[in-house]
Amino acid sequence: MESGQSIRGGGAESTTGIVHRSSVPRQPIWPTIDGPLGLSDEESLSYARRFFKFGFLLLPWLWAVNCFYFWPVLRHSPAFPRIRDYVVRSAIGFAVFTVLLGSWALTFAIGGERLFGPVWKQLVMYNVAEKFGLTGWY
Amino acid sequence: MAQNPKPTTILDSLGEEIIRIIAPVSTCMFMVVLLVTVLNTDSSPNITTIASIVYNETSSDSIWDKLKGALLNSLAFVAVITVTTFILVLLFYLRCTKFLKFYMGFSAFVVLGFMGGEIALILIRVFSFPIDCVTFVVILFNFAVVGVLAVFVPKMPILVTQGYMVVIGMLVAYWFTMLPEWTTWALLVALALYDLAAVLLPGGPLRLLVELAMTRDEEIPALVYEARPVNYHEVDPRTANVARTLWRGRNSGSGSGSVEISDSNSSPEVWLSDGGGGEGIETRVVVVGEGQNSEVLPELLAPLVNRELEGSGTRVDCGGEGNASMDGWAIEGIGLGSSGAIKLGLGDFIFYSVLVGRAAMYDFMTVYACYLAIIAGLGITLMLLAFYRKALPALPVSILLGVLFYFSTRLLLETFVVQCSVNLIMF
């Protein structure tokens, strides 16, 4: 089917001259969201890999940045096979971490004292800050 | 049937560039005003900082005492800043770039982690937000570390880097608004004057820094906000790096531009750069200011050719599309970064926001007046930049206009408006 379409496209270009395909100049697809200002293909691979590995240091936000940065890779998957692996794994990692952290935070916030008992008061941030005097300015 | 490039209007080119620098400045100011209105009550804490080592203002002192104290404070602060800037110039001269980069990463971490954390804690306490310490620490850690990466790593996503610059500016600005009132105003004026001197006088530290960076063709390590360039055509990916320096260099016919970047610990500067593009005239205005914490935004250096500076002894070599070797380019300043966009130093962000934040502590009327004054000042500075094509300080015009507007609003406009409202004439 694909070859058929491309032939048709080619035919359209050469014969009828209509169509969108002929009027759009071939644009290179960039792996990063910044387009031409971003990284080249080789650099992208090393960046994606490094971001993925660093994310394991309890940095899901870095995974999210990784996915955001290489969004075109997710959209045009076939073009960047190796980068895509890292980006997809980062996305999965971020999703898992967010679900875990989110559920814990929501349980904590919504459950409150009823669920946790007096421990809640010790865990909640504003009390911890008071205890350690963190909110005073120097 | 090739696609014809859309005719670009002045609004698309120049307007877009200006919007892309005014938007983050406005965002930073808006967030600081928000923080100030939410967090500051009458009992705002007085911090002891470099800016108030000489004199700590209390509300019971007489006006004369306050004035004297404020002037002394600001002089002390400016002196410290001058010394720090000279140290920076020295370090840069001795090529301690690694140390400077490390110092910048460290200061970004301190600002994001500690100051950001404290402000977040205050907000949590004010709103009694039921977050637990584990989640808070994880989120803060993530935020700070990715922020440091955004400053260190050469090619983070542009939006992320820009966002973090604005956040750092906002945090430092909020911290500065906690200075006593008279000290703040004296400090702003003193810094505006210092900036003027440091950039324009021959012996000024910032000028030295720019010249050093220019002769060496290196980037000044600093925290700068870089706006996204306005592109009219796709740059061919394979020759992207080369092409960027290329079309910067092709200033030949189009009245070329110069970009200078100068950044030092506390002087904002403005650079202008015009790049002649392959297909059209692309104007890149570069405004560079400087950050409180110098930090390297490790980006590709893209030297610009400046015909205007021919007289000052820099080599001018404007090659055609074919010969783009880095050596051939005359460096008149530190490149605009890889894409020739506008850069504004973080110091500008910070002090503009301090001014508006301080105005917010009085009333919203002064906020509007000061905001307009600052934006007008920024516009004037950009125009001057386009006119003079050399490093210009970005603080003086805006700050002086802002201070002028603040005092005239507070002393004159307010009485007028209040009286009119009270007598039901208008407003």
CSV table of N, CA, C and O in Angstrom, one decimal, chain B residues 261-362:
chain,number,residue,atom,x,y,z
B,261,ILE,N,28.3,39.9,24.1
B,261,ILE,CA,27.7,39.4,25.3
B,261,ILE,C,28.6,39.8,26.3
B,261,ILE,O,29.8,39.6,26.3
B,262,SER,N,28.1,40.3,27.3
B,262,SER,CA,28.9,40.6,28.3
B,262,SER,C,28.2,40.3,29.5
B,262,SER,O,27.1,40.7,29.7
B,263,ASP,N,28.8,39.6,30.3
B,263,ASP,CA,28.1,39.3,31.5
B,263,ASP,C,29.0,39.4,32.7
B,263,ASP,O,30.1,38.9,32.6
B,264,SER,N,28.6,39.9,33.6
B,264,SER,CA,29.5,39.9,34.8
B,264,SER,C,28.5,39.9,35.9
B,264,SER,O,27.4,39.9,35.8
B,265,ASN,N,29.1,39.8,37.0
B,265,ASN,CA,28.2,39.5,38.1
B,265,ASN,C,27.1,40.4,38.3
B,265,ASN,O,26.2,40.1,38.9
B,266,SER,N,27.2,41.6,37.9
B,266,SER,CA,26.0,42.4,38.1
B,266,SER,C,25.8,43.5,37.2
B,266,SER,O,25.2,44.5,37.5
B,267,SER,N,26.2,43.3,36.0
B,267,SER,CA,25.8,44.4,35.1
B,267,SER,C,25.1,43.9,34.0
B,267,SER,O,25.7,43.1,33.2
B,268,PRO,N,24.0,44.3,33.8
B,268,PRO,CA,23.2,43.9,32.7
B,268,PRO,C,23.7,44.7,31.5
B,268,PRO,O,24.1,45.8,31.7
B,269,GLU,N,23.8,44.1,30.4
B,269,GLU,CA,24.2,44.9,29.2
B,269,GLU,C,23.3,44.4,28.1
B,269,GLU,O,22.6,43.4,28.1
B,270,VAL,N,23.3,45.3,27.2
B,270,VAL,CA,22.4,45.0,26.0
B,270,VAL,C,23.3,44.9,24.8
B,270,VAL,O,24.1,45.7,24.5
B,271,TRP,N,23.1,43.9,24.1
B,271,TRP,CA,23.8,43.7,22.8
B,271,TRP,C,22.8,43.7,21.7
B,271,TRP,O,21.7,43.1,21.8
B,272,LEU,N,23.2,44.1,20.6
B,272,LEU,CA,22.4,44.1,19.5
B,272,LEU,C,23.0,43.3,18.4
B,272,LEU,O,24.2,43.4,18.2
B,273,SER,N,22.3,42.5,17.8
B,273,SER,CA,22.9,41.8,16.7
B,273,SER,C,22.0,41.7,15.6
B,273,SER,O,20.8,41.3,15.7
B,274,ASP,N,22.4,42.0,14.4
B,274,ASP,CA,21.6,41.9,13.3
B,274,ASP,C,22.3,40.8,12.4
B,274,ASP,O,23.4,40.9,12.1
B,275,GLY,N,21.5,39.9,12.0
B,275,GLY,CA,22.2,38.9,11.1
B,275,GLY,C,21.5,39.0,9.8
B,275,GLY,O,20.3,39.0,9.7
B,276,GLY,N,22.2,38.9,8.8
B,276,GLY,CA,21.6,38.9,7.5
B,276,GLY,C,21.4,37.4,7.1
B,276,GLY,O,22.4,36.7,7.1
B,277,GLY,N,20.3,37.0,6.9
B,277,GLY,CA,20.1,35.6,6.6
B,277,GLY,C,20.3,35.3,5.1
B,277,GLY,O,20.5,36.2,4.3
B,278,GLY,N,20.1,34.1,4.8
B,278,GLY,CA,20.3,33.7,3.5
B,278,GLY,C,19.2,34.3,2.6
B,278,GLY,O,19.4,34.8,1.6
B,279,GLU,N,18.0,34.1,3.0
B,279,GLU,CA,16.9,34.6,2.2
B,279,GLU,C,16.3,35.9,2.5
B,279,GLU,O,15.7,36.5,1.7
B,280,GLY,N,16.5,36.3,3.7
B,280,GLY,CA,15.9,37.6,4.0
B,280,GLY,C,16.7,38.3,5.0
B,280,GLY,O,17.7,37.9,5.5
B,281,ILE,N,16.3,39.5,5.3
B,281,ILE,CA,17.0,40.2,6.4
B,281,ILE,C,16.4,39.7,7.7
B,281,ILE,O,15.2,39.8,7.9
B,282,GLU,N,17.2,39.2,8.5
B,282,GLU,CA,16.7,38.8,9.7
B,282,GLU,C,17.4,39.6,10.8
B,282,GLU,O,18.6,39.7,10.8
B,283,THR,N,16.7,40.2,11.6
B,283,THR,CA,17.3,41.0,12.6
B,283,THR,C,17.2,40.2,13.9
B,283,THR,O,16.2,39.8,14.4
B,284,ARG,N,18.4,40.1,14.4
B,284,ARG,CA,18.4,39.5,15.7
B,284,ARG,C,18.8,40.5,16.7
B,284,ARG,O,19.9,41.1,16.6
B,285,VAL,N,18.0,40.8,17.6
B,285,VAL,CA,18.5,41.7,18.6
B,285,VAL,C,18.9,41.0,19.8
B,285,VAL,O,18.2,40.1,20.3
B,286,VAL,N,20.1,41.3,20.2
B,286,VAL,CA,20.5,40.6,21.4
B,286,VAL,C,20.7,41.5,22.5
B,286,VAL,O,21.3,42.5,22.5
B,287,VAL,N,20.0,41.1,23.5
B,287,VAL,CA,20.1,41.9,24.7
B,287,VAL,C,20.7,41.0,25.8
B,287,VAL,O,20.2,40.0,26.1
B,288,VAL,N,21.8,41.5,26.2
B,288,VAL,CA,22.4,40.6,27.2
B,288,VAL,C,22.6,41.4,28.5
B,288,VAL,O,23.0,42.5,28.5
B,289,GLY,N,22.2,40.8,29.5
B,289,GLY,CA,22.4,41.5,30.7
B,289,GLY,C,23.2,40.5,31.5
B,289,GLY,O,23.7,39.6,31.0
B,290,GLU,N,23.3,40.8,32.8
B,290,GLU,CA,24.1,39.8,33.5
B,290,GLU,C,23.4,39.4,34.7
B,290,GLU,O,22.6,40.0,35.2
B,291,GLY,N,23.9,38.3,35.1
B,291,GLY,CA,23.2,37.6,36.1
B,291,GLY,C,23.8,37.8,37.5
B,291,GLY,O,25.0,38.1,37.5
B,292,GLN,N,23.1,37.7,38.5
B,292,GLN,CA,23.6,37.8,39.8
B,292,GLN,C,24.6,36.6,40.0
B,292,GLN,O,25.7,36.8,40.5
B,293,ASN,N,24.2,35.5,39.6
B,293,ASN,CA,25.2,34.4,39.7
B,293,ASN,C,25.6,34.1,38.2
B,293,ASN,O,24.8,33.8,37.4
B,294,SER,N,26.8,34.3,38.0
B,294,SER,CA,27.3,34.0,36.7
B,294,SER,C,27.2,32.6,36.4
B,294,SER,O,27.6,31.8,37.2
B,295,GLU,N,26.8,32.3,35.3
B,295,GLU,CA,26.7,30.9,35.0
B,295,GLU,C,26.9,30.7,33.5
B,295,GLU,O,26.5,31.5,32.7
B,296,VAL,N,27.5,29.7,33.1
B,296,VAL,CA,27.7,29.5,31.7
B,296,VAL,C,26.5,28.8,31.1
B,296,VAL,O,26.0,27.8,31.6
B,297,LEU,N,26.0,29.4,30.0
B,297,LEU,CA,25.0,28.7,29.3
B,297,LEU,C,25.8,28.2,28.2
B,297,LEU,O,26.2,28.8,27.2
B,298,PRO,N,26.2,27.0,28.3
B,298,PRO,CA,27.1,26.4,27.4
B,298,PRO,C,26.4,26.2,26.1
B,298,PRO,O,25.7,25.3,25.9
B,299,GLU,N,26.6,27.1,25.2
B,299,GLU,CA,26.0,26.9,23.9
B,299,GLU,C,27.1,27.1,22.9
B,299,GLU,O,28.2,27.6,23.2
B,300,LEU,N,26.8,26.8,21.7
B,300,LEU,CA,27.8,26.9,20.7
B,300,LEU,C,28.1,28.4,20.5
B,300,LEU,O,27.2,29.2,20.5
B,301,LEU,N,29.4,28.6,20.3
B,301,LEU,CA,29.7,30.0,20.0
B,301,LEU,C,29.5,30.2,18.6
B,301,LEU,O,29.9,29.5,17.7
B,302,ALA,N,28.8,31.3,18.3
B,302,ALA,CA,28.6,31.6,16.9
B,302,ALA,C,29.1,33.1,16.8
B,302,ALA,O,28.4,34.0,17.0
B,303,PRO,N,30.3,33.2,16.4
B,303,PRO,CA,30.8,34.6,16.3
B,303,PRO,C,30.1,35.3,15.2
B,303,PRO,O,29.7,34.8,14.2
B,304,LEU,N,30.0,36.6,15.4
B,304,LEU,CA,29.4,37.4,14.5
B,304,LEU,C,30.4,38.3,13.8
B,304,LEU,O,31.4,38.7,14.4
B,305,VAL,N,30.0,38.7,12.7
B,305,VAL,CA,30.9,39.7,12.0
B,305,VAL,C,30.3,41.0,12.2
B,305,VAL,O,29.2,41.3,12.0
B,306,ASN,N,31.1,41.9,12.6
B,306,ASN,CA,30.6,43.2,12.8
B,306,ASN,C,31.5,44.2,11.9
B,306,ASN,O,32.6,44.4,12.2
B,307,ARG,N,30.9,44.7,11.0
B,307,ARG,CA,31.6,45.6,10.2
B,307,ARG,C,31.9,46.9,10.9
B,307,ARG,O,32.9,47.6,10.6
B,308,GLU,N,31.0,47.3,11.7
B,308,GLU,CA,31.2,48.5,12.5
B,308,GLU,C,32.4,48.5,13.3
B,308,GLU,O,33.0,49.6,13.5
B,309,LEU,N,32.8,47.4,13.8
B,309,LEU,CA,34.0,47.4,14.6
B,309,LEU,C,35.3,47.3,13.9
B,309,LEU,O,36.3,47.0,14.5
B,310,GLU,N,35.2,47.4,12.6
B,310,GLU,CA,36.5,47.3,11.9
B,310,GLU,C,37.5,48.2,12.4
B,310,GLU,O,38.7,47.9,12.5
B,311,GLY,N,37.1,49.4,12.8
B,311,GLY,CA,38.1,50.3,13.3
B,311,GLY,C,38.7,49.9,14.6
B,311,GLY,O,39.9,50.3,14.8
B,312,SER,N,38.1,49.2,15.3
B,312,SER,CA,38.6,48.8,16.6
B,312,SER,C,39.6,47.7,16.6
B,312,SER,O,40.0,47.2,17.6
B,313,GLY,N,39.9,47.3,15.4
B,313,GLY,CA,41.0,46.3,15.3
B,313,GLY,C,40.6,44.9,15.2
B,313,GLY,O,41.5,44.0,15.2
B,314,THR,N,39.4,44.6,15.2
B,314,THR,CA,39.0,43.2,15.1
B,314,THR,C,39.1,42.8,13.6
B,314,THR,O,38.8,43.6,12.8
B,315,ARG,N,39.5,41.6,13.4
B,315,ARG,CA,39.6,41.2,12.0
B,315,ARG,C,38.2,41.0,11.5
B,315,ARG,O,37.3,40.4,12.1
B,316,VAL,N,38.0,41.6,10.3
B,316,VAL,CA,36.7,41.3,9.7
B,316,VAL,C,36.9,40.5,8.5
B,316,VAL,O,37.6,40.7,7.6
B,317,ASP,N,36.2,39.4,8.5
B,317,ASP,CA,36.3,38.5,7.4
B,317,ASP,C,35.0,37.9,7.1
B,317,ASP,O,34.5,37.1,7.8
B,318,CYS,N,34.4,38.4,6.1
B,318,CYS,CA,33.1,38.0,5.8
B,318,CYS,C,33.1,37.0,4.6
B,318,CYS,O,33.3,37.4,3.5
B,319,GLY,N,33.1,35.8,4.9
B,319,GLY,CA,33.2,34.8,3.9
B,319,GLY,C,31.8,34.6,3.2
B,319,GLY,O,30.8,34.9,3.7
B,320,GLY,N,31.9,34.0,2.1
B,320,GLY,CA,30.6,33.6,1.4
B,320,GLY,C,30.1,32.3,2.1
B,320,GLY,O,30.6,31.9,3.1
B,321,GLU,N,29.1,31.8,1.4
B,321,GLU,CA,28.5,30.6,2.1
B,321,GLU,C,29.5,29.5,2.2
B,321,GLU,O,29.3,28.6,3.0
B,322,GLY,N,30.5,29.5,1.3
B,322,GLY,CA,31.3,28.3,1.3
B,322,GLY,C,32.4,28.2,2.4
B,322,GLY,O,32.6,27.2,2.9
B,323,ASN,N,33.0,29.3,2.7
B,323,ASN,CA,34.1,29.2,3.6
B,323,ASN,C,33.8,29.7,5.0
B,323,ASN,O,33.9,30.8,5.3
B,324,ALA,N,33.3,28.7,5.7
B,324,ALA,CA,33.0,29.1,7.1
B,324,ALA,C,33.9,28.4,8.0
B,324,ALA,O,33.6,27.4,8.5
B,325,SER,N,35.0,29.0,8.3
B,325,SER,CA,35.8,28.4,9.3
B,325,SER,C,35.8,29.3,10.5
B,325,SER,O,35.7,30.5,10.3
B,326,MET,N,35.8,28.8,11.6
B,326,MET,CA,35.7,29.6,12.8
B,326,MET,C,36.7,30.7,12.9
B,326,MET,O,36.5,31.7,13.3
B,327,ASP,N,37.9,30.3,12.4
B,327,ASP,CA,39.0,31.3,12.5
B,327,ASP,C,38.8,32.5,11.7
B,327,ASP,O,39.3,33.6,12.0
B,328,GLY,N,38.1,32.3,10.6
B,328,GLY,CA,38.0,33.4,9.7
B,328,GLY,C,37.0,34.5,10.2
B,328,GLY,O,37.0,35.6,9.7
B,329,TRP,N,36.2,34.1,11.1
B,329,TRP,CA,35.2,35.1,11.6
B,329,TRP,C,35.8,36.1,12.5
B,329,TRP,O,36.6,35.8,13.4
B,330,ALA,N,35.4,37.3,12.3
B,330,ALA,CA,35.9,38.3,13.3
B,330,ALA,C,34.9,38.2,14.4
B,330,ALA,O,33.7,38.1,14.3
B,331,ILE,N,35.5,38.2,15.5
B,331,ILE,CA,34.7,38.0,16.7
B,331,ILE,C,34.6,39.4,17.3
B,331,ILE,O,35.5,40.0,17.8
B,332,GLU,N,33.4,39.8,17.3
B,332,GLU,CA,33.3,41.0,18.0
B,332,GLU,C,32.7,40.9,19.3
B,332,GLU,O,32.5,41.7,20.1
B,333,GLY,N,32.2,39.7,19.5
B,333,GLY,CA,31.5,39.6,20.8
B,333,GLY,C,31.3,38.1,21.0
B,333,GLY,O,31.6,37.3,20.1
B,334,ILE,N,30.8,37.8,22.1
B,334,ILE,CA,30.5,36.4,22.3
B,334,ILE,C,29.3,36.1,21.5
B,334,ILE,O,28.4,36.9,21.5
B,335,GLY,N,29.3,35.1,20.9
B,335,GLY,CA,28.2,34.8,20.0
B,335,GLY,C,26.9,34.8,20.7
B,335,GLY,O,26.8,34.8,21.9
B,336,LEU,N,25.9,34.8,19.9
B,336,LEU,CA,24.5,34.8,20.4
B,336,LEU,C,24.1,33.5,20.9
B,336,LEU,O,23.0,33.2,21.0
B,337,GLY,N,25.1,32.6,21.0
B,337,GLY,CA,24.6,31.3,21.3
B,337,GLY,C,24.4,30.7,20.0
B,337,GLY,O,24.6,31.4,19.0
B,338,SER,N,23.9,29.6,19.9
B,338,SER,CA,23.9,28.9,18.6
B,338,SER,C,22.9,29.5,17.6
B,338,SER,O,22.9,29.2,16.5
B,339,SER,N,22.0,30.3,18.0
B,339,SER,CA,21.0,30.7,17.1
B,339,SER,C,20.8,32.2,16.9
B,339,SER,O,19.8,32.6,16.3
B,340,GLY,N,21.6,33.0,17.5
B,340,GLY,CA,21.4,34.4,17.2
B,340,GLY,C,20.2,35.0,17.8
B,340,GLY,O,19.6,35.8,17.2
B,341,ALA,N,19.8,34.6,18.9
B,341,ALA,CA,18.6,35.1,19.5
B,341,ALA,C,19.0,36.2,20.5
B,341,ALA,O,20.1,36.5,20.8
B,342,ILE,N,17.9,36.8,21.0
B,342,ILE,CA,18.1,37.9,22.0
B,342,ILE,C,18.5,37.3,23.3
B,342,ILE,O,17.9,36.3,23.7
B,343,LYS,N,19.4,37.9,23.9
B,343,LYS,CA,19.8,37.4,25.3
B,343,LYS,C,19.6,38.6,26.3
B,343,LYS,O,20.1,39.7,26.0
B,344,LEU,N,19.1,38.3,27.4
B,344,LEU,CA,19.0,39.3,28.4
B,344,LEU,C,19.5,38.6,29.7
B,344,LEU,O,19.2,37.5,30.1
B,345,GLY,N,20.4,39.4,30.3
B,345,GLY,CA,21.0,38.8,31.5
B,345,GLY,C,20.0,38.7,32.7
B,345,GLY,O,19.0,39.5,32.7
B,346,LEU,N,20.3,37.8,33.6
B,346,LEU,CA,19.4,37.6,34.7
B,346,LEU,C,19.4,38.7,35.6
B,346,LEU,O,18.3,39.0,36.3
B,347,GLY,N,20.4,39.5,35.7
B,347,GLY,CA,20.4,40.7,36.6
B,347,GLY,C,19.3,41.6,36.2
B,347,GLY,O,18.7,42.3,37.1
B,348,ASP,N,19.1,41.8,34.9
B,348,ASP,CA,18.0,42.7,34.5
B,348,ASP,C,16.7,42.2,35.0
B,348,ASP,O,15.9,42.9,35.5
B,349,PHE,N,16.4,40.9,34.7
B,349,PHE,CA,15.2,40.3,35.2
B,349,PHE,C,15.0,40.6,36.7
B,349,PHE,O,14.0,41.0,37.2
B,350,ILE,N,16.1,40.3,37.4
B,350,ILE,CA,16.0,40.4,38.9
B,350,ILE,C,15.7,41.8,39.3
B,350,ILE,O,14.7,42.1,40.1
B,351,PHE,N,16.4,42.8,38.8
B,351,PHE,CA,16.2,44.2,39.3
B,351,PHE,C,14.9,44.8,38.8
B,351,PHE,O,14.3,45.6,39.5
B,352,TYR,N,14.5,44.4,37.6
B,352,TYR,CA,13.2,44.9,37.2
B,352,TYR,C,12.1,44.4,38.1
B,352,TYR,O,11.2,45.1,38.5
B,353,SER,N,12.2,43.1,38.4
B,353,SER,CA,11.2,42.5,39.3
B,353,SER,C,11.3,43.0,40.7
B,353,SER,O,10.2,43.1,41.3
B,354,VAL,N,12.5,43.4,41.2
B,354,VAL,CA,12.6,43.9,42.5
B,354,VAL,C,11.8,45.3,42.5
B,354,VAL,O,11.1,45.6,43.5
B,355,LEU,N,12.0,46.1,41.5
B,355,LEU,CA,11.4,47.3,41.4
B,355,LEU,C,9.8,47.2,41.5
B,355,LEU,O,9.1,47.8,42.2
B,356,VAL,N,9.4,46.3,40.6
B,356,VAL,CA,7.9,46.1,40.5
B,356,VAL,C,7.4,45.5,41.8
B,356,VAL,O,6.3,45.8,42.3
B,357,GLY,N,8.2,44.6,42.4
B,357,GLY,CA,7.8,44.0,43.7
B,357,GLY,C,7.6,45.0,44.8
B,357,GLY,O,6.7,45.0,45.6
B,358,ARG,N,8.6,45.8,44.8
B,358,ARG,CA,8.6,46.9,45.8
B,358,ARG,C,7.4,47.8,45.6
B,358,ARG,O,6.7,48.3,46.5
B,359,ALA,N,7.1,48.1,44.3
B,359,ALA,CA,5.9,48.9,44.0
B,359,ALA,C,4.7,48.2,44.5
B,359,ALA,O,3.7,48.9,44.9
B,360,ALA,N,4.7,46.9,44.3
B,360,ALA,CA,3.5,46.1,44.7
B,360,ALA,C,3.3,46.2,46.2
B,360,ALA,O,2.1,46.1,46.7
B,361,MET,N,4.3,46.4,47.0
B,361,MET,CA,4.1,46.5,48.4
B,361,MET,C,3.4,47.8,48.8
B,361,MET,O,3.0,47.9,50.0
B,362,TYR,N,3.3,48.7,47.9
B,362,TYR,CA,2.6,49.9,48.2
B,362,TYR,C,1.2,49.8,47.8
B,362,TYR,O,0.2,49.9,48.5
